[in-house]
Structures are given as C-alpha cells and as structure tokens.
Tab-separated table of C-alpha atoms in Angstrom:
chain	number	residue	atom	x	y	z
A	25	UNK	CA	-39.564	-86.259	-41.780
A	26	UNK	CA	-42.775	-84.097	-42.828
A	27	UNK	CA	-45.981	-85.295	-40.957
A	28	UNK	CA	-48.992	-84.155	-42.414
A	29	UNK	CA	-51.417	-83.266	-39.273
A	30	UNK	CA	-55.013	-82.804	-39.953
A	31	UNK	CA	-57.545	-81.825	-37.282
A	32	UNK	CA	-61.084	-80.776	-36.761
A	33	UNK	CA	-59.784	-77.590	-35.189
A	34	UNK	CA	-56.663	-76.818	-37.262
A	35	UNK	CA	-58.880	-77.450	-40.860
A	36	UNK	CA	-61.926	-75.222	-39.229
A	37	UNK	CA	-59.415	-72.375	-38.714
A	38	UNK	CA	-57.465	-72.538	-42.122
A	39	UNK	CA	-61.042	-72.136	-43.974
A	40	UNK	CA	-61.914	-69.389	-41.676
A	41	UNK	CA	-58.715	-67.950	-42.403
A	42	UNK	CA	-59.243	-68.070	-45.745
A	43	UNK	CA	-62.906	-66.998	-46.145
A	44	UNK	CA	-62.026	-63.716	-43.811
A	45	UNK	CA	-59.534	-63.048	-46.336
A	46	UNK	CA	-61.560	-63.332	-49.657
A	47	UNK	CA	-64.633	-61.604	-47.802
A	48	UNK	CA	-62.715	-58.521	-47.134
A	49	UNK	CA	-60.463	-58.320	-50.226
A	50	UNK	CA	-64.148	-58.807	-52.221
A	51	UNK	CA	-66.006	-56.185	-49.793
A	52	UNK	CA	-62.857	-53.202	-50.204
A	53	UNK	CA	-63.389	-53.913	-53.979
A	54	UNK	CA	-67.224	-53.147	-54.051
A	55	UNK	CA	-68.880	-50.411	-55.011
A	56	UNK	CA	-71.388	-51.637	-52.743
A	57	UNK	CA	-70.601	-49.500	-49.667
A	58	UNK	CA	-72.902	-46.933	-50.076
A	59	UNK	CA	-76.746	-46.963	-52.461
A	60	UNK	CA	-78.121	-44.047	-53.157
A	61	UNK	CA	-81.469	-42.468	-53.124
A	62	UNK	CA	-83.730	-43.786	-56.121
A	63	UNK	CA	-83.436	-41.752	-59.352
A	64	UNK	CA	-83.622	-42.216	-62.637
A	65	UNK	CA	-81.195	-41.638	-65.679
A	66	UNK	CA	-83.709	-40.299	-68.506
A	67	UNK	CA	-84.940	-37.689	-66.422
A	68	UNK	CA	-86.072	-34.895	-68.398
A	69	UNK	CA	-86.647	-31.005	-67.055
A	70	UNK	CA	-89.472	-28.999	-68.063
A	71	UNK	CA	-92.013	-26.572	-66.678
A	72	UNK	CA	-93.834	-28.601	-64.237
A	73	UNK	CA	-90.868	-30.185	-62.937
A	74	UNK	CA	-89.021	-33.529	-64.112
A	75	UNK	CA	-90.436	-36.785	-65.709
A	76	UNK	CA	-88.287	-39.570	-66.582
A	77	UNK	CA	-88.600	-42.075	-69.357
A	78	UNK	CA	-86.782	-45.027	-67.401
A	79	UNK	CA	-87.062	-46.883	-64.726
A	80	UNK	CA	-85.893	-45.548	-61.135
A	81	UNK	CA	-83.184	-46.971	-59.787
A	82	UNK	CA	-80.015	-46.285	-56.659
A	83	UNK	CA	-76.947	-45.373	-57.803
A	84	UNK	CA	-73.740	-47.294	-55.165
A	85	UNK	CA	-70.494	-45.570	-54.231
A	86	UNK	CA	-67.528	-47.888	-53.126
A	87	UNK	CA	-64.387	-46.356	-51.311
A	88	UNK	CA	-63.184	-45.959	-54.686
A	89	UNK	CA	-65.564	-46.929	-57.662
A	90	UNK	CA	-69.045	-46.444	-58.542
A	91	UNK	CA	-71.995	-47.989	-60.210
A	92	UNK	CA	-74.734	-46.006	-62.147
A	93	UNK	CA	-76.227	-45.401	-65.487
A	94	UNK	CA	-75.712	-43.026	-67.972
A	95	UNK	CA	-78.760	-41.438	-70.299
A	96	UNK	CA	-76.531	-42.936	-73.669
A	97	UNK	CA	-76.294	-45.976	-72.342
A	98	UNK	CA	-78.330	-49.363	-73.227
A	99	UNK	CA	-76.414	-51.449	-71.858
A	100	UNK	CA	-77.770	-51.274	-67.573
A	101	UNK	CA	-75.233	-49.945	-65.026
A	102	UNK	CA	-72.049	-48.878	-65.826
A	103	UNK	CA	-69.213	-49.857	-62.397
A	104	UNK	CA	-65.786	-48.885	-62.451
A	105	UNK	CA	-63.275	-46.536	-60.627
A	106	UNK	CA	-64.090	-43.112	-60.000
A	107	UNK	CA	-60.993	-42.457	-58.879
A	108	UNK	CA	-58.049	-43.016	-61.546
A	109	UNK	CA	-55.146	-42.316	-58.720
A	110	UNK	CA	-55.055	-42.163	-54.707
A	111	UNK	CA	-55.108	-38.381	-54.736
A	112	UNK	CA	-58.772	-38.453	-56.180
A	113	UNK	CA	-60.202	-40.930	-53.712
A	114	UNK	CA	-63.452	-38.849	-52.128
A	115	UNK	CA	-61.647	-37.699	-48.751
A	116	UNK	CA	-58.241	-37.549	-46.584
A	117	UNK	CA	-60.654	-39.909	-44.505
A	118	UNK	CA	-61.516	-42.090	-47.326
A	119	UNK	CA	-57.525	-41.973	-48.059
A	120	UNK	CA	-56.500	-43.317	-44.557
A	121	UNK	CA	-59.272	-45.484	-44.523
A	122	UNK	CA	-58.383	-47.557	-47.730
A	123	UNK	CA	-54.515	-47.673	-46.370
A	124	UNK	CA	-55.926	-49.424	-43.097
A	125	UNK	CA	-57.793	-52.078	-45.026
A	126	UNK	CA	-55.857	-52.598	-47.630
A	127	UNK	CA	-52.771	-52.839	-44.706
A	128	UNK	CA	-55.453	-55.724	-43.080
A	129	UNK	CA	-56.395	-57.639	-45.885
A	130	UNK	CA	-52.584	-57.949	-46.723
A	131	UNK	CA	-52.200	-59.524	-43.598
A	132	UNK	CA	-55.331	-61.386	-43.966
A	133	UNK	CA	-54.332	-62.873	-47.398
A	134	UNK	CA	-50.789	-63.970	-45.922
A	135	UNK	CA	-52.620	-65.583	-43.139
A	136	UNK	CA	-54.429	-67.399	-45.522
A	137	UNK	CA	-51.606	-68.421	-47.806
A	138	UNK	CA	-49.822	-69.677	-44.528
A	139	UNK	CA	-52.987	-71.801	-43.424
A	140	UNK	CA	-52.969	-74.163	-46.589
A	141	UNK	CA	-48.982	-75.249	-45.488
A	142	UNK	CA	-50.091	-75.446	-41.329
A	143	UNK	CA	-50.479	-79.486	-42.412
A	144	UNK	CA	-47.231	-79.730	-43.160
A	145	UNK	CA	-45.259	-77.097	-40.700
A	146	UNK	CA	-46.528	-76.670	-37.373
A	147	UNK	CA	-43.269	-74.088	-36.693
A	148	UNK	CA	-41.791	-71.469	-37.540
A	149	UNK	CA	-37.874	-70.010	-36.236
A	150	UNK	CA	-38.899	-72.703	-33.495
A	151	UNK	CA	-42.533	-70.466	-33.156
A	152	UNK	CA	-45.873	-72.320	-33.211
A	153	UNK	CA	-46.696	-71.094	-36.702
A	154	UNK	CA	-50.519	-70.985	-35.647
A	155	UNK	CA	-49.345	-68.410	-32.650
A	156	UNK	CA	-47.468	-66.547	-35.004
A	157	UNK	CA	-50.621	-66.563	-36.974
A	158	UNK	CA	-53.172	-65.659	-34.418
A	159	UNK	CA	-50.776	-62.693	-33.412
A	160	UNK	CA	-50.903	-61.346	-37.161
A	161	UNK	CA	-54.753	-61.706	-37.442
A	162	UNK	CA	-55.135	-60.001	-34.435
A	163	UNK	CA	-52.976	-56.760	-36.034
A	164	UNK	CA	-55.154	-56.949	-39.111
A	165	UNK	CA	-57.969	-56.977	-36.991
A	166	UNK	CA	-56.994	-53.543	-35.471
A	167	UNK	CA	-56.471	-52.314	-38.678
A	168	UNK	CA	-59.880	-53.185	-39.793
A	169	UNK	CA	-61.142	-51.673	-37.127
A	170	UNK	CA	-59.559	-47.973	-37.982
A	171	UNK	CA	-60.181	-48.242	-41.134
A	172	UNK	CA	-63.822	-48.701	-40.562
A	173	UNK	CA	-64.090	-45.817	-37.650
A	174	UNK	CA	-62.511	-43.696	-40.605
A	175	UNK	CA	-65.121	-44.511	-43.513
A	176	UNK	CA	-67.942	-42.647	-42.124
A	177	UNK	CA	-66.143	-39.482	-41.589
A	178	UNK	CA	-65.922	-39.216	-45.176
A	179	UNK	CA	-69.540	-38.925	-45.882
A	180	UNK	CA	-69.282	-35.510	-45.831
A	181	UNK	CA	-67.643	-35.420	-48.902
A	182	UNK	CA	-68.798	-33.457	-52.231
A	183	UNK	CA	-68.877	-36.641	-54.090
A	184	UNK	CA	-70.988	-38.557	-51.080
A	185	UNK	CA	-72.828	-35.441	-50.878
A	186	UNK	CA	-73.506	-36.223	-54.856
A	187	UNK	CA	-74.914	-39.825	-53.954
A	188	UNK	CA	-76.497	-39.017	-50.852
A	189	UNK	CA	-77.887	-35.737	-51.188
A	190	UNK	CA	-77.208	-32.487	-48.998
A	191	UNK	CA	-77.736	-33.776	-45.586
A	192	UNK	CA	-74.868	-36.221	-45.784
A	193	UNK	CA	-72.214	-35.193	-43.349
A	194	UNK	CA	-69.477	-37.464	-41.094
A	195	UNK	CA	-71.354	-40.296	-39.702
A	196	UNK	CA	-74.660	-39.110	-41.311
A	197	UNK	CA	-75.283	-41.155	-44.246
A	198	UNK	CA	-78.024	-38.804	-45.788
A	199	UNK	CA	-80.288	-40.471	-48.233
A	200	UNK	CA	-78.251	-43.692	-48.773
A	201	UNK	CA	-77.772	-46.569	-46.841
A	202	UNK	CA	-75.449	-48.887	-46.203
A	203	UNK	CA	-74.777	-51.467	-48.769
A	204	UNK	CA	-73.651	-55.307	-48.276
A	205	UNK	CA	-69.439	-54.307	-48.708
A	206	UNK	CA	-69.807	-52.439	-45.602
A	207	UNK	CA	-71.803	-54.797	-43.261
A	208	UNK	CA	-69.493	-57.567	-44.906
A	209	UNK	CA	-66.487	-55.979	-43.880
A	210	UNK	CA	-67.877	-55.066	-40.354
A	211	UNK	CA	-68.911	-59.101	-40.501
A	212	UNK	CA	-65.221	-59.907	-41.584
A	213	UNK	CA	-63.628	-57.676	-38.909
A	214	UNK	CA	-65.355	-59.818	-36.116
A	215	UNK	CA	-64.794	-63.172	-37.674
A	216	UNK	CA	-61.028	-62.032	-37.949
A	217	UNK	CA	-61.017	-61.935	-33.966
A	218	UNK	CA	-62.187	-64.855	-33.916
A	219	UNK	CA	-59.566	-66.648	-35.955
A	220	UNK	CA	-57.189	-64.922	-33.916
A	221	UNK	CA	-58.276	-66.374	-30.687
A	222	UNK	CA	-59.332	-70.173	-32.247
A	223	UNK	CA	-55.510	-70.169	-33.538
A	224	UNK	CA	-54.832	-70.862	-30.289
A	225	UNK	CA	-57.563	-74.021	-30.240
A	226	UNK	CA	-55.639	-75.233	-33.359
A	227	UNK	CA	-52.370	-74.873	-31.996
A	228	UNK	CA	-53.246	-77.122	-29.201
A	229	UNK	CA	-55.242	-79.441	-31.240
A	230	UNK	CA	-52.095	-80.061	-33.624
A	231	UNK	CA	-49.719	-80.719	-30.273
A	232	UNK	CA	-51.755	-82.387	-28.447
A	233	UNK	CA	-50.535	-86.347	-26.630
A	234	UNK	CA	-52.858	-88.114	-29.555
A	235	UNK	CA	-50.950	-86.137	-31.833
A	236	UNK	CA	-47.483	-87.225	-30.598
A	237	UNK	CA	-48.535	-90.740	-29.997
A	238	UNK	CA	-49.188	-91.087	-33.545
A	239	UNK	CA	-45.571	-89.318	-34.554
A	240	UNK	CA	-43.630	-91.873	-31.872
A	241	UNK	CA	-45.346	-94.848	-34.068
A	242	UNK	CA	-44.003	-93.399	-37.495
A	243	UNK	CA	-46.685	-92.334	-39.201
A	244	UNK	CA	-46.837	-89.574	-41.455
A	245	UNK	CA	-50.355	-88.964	-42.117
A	246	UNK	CA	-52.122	-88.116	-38.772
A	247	UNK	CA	-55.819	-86.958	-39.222
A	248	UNK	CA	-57.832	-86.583	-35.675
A	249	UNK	CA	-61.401	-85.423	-34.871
C-alpha cells in the first residue's frame, strides 16, 4: 500500500531541491556572468577623438553567449550564443568549467525530479531515497565548486579581454564586474550543501514513531508538522 507522507521538513527540502536546480540551470544559461565597461554602439571616430550618438551602455558575457548592441540595430540588445559549438567556447578553462556545471545541474535537476515522488517512496533498492539523495547533492555540490574555481581562470581570454579591456587576466576581472549568474551560482552552490545535509532532517522526519503510528492505524495520507 502507497502512503503518502508529508512533512514540514521533507516538503522544505523538495522545494529547496528544486529551486537549487532551476537557479543554477537559469544562472549557466545567462549571459549575465560578466558586464562590461560602459560604451556605446554609435560611436563615431574623428580627429578629436570619438563621440557617440547613443546612449552608453555595458555589454555582458555568459560562459557561452553574449548580450550587446549593434550600430544597425533598433531594436535594444541583441543576446545569443557566441559560441556555435564547444570548441569555440572562450577558453580550455571556460571548456572544463561548463562540463563541471553542466555535470552538477544534471544531478541537481534529477534531485529535483526525485523530490516531487519522496511523498510517495521513501526507498529506494531498500536505500532511504532522501540519503541516496543527500549523497548525490553533495557530488553536484563538488562539481559546482570546480567549475566555479575554473571560471575565473578564463578571464584572460581574447574574447574577455574584448569585454573587459586589456588588464583582464586569470582571476583579474579587468573593467567588468561580476554579474547576477555568477553570484547566483556561487548562492546555489551553498544552498546545494545545504540540501545535502537537511536530507538527512527529512529522512528522519519521514521515519520518525509519529510517522509509523499513523501507518500501524491504516492510513494513507499522513501529513505532520
């Protein structure tokens, strides 16, 4: 018989689960990683120098897309992939980076998927399916991690160097700064941890004597605070 067990705990760390998931998939997607020093796209070149028609604004460089705006365009900025294959991604550090994400949020978003069915199946292969959980957050965690130690050594990079100006090197940003992608995957990372370690809290909370008392007297819908 399926018993559908609902706790404080357990419900607390399936939304975690699943908000650490869509933060970082939506934070490796942005272009918002890195925003670039203030120009402007109608700049014109003459003798004393350059004057610009439009207004000024910062160009934003994503692991591997781009926003900015083109002097033919009306339209604002124009965001989309600057690189077409892997290969053309800005660096070898960018490259390794972008596998160690991507190789986290995978985990993330199967952590997630699990979560919504924890109500239902509290075990796995005769595993606590919220241990087995924990364990796999923790992984993606450490993957997040790398991934993120890697993205800075890629600002030395002719097309960060394009963004950031000259001075950009590995772990010098240059001109830019950091845009809300980055500190929301550096947020994610941490909150990831922390799912790993309250799976534990919701593991307990779903086993627990209340838990079982409620089982023994044959119901199938147990919600506890």
């Amino acid at each position: 018989m399926c018993h559908v067990i609902v706790t404080c705990r357990s419900m607390l760390w399936t939304l975690l689960s699943i908000v650490v998931a869509f933060g970082e998939l939506i934070a490796f997607m942005s272009t918002d990683w890195l925003v670039g020093f203030p120009r402007t796209p109608d700049a014109v070149f003459g003798p004393h120098g350059a004057t610009a028609a439009g207004e000024a604004y910062r160009p934003t460089l994503g692991i591997y897309g781009r926003c900015l705006k083109l002097p033919h365009l009306q339209r604002g900025v124009l965001c989309g992939p600057y690189a077409v294959h892997f290969g053309e991604i800005a660096s070898g550090f960018w490259q390794a980076a972008s596998i160690f994400l991507a190789a986290g949020i995978l985990l993330l978003c199967a952590v997630a998927f699990i979560s919504v069915f924890t109500m239902c199946f509290q075990s796995i292969m005769k595993k606590s399916i919220f241990n087995v959980c924990g364990l796999l957050q923790a992984i993606a965690g450490l993957f997040l991690i790398l991934g993120l130690m890697l993205y800075p050594a890629g600002w030395g990079s002719d097309k960060v160097q394009l963004y950031c100006g000259q001075d950009a090197a590995p772990y010098q940003a240059g001109l830019c700064t950091m845009g809300w992608a980055f500190y929301t995957a550096m947020g994610g990372t941490v909150l990831t941890f922390i799912c790993a370690v309250f799976s534990a809290q919701a593991e307990i909370a779903t086993s627990s004597d209340k838990v079982q008392e409620e089982i023994e007297e044959g119901k199938s819908l147990i919600c506890l605070l």
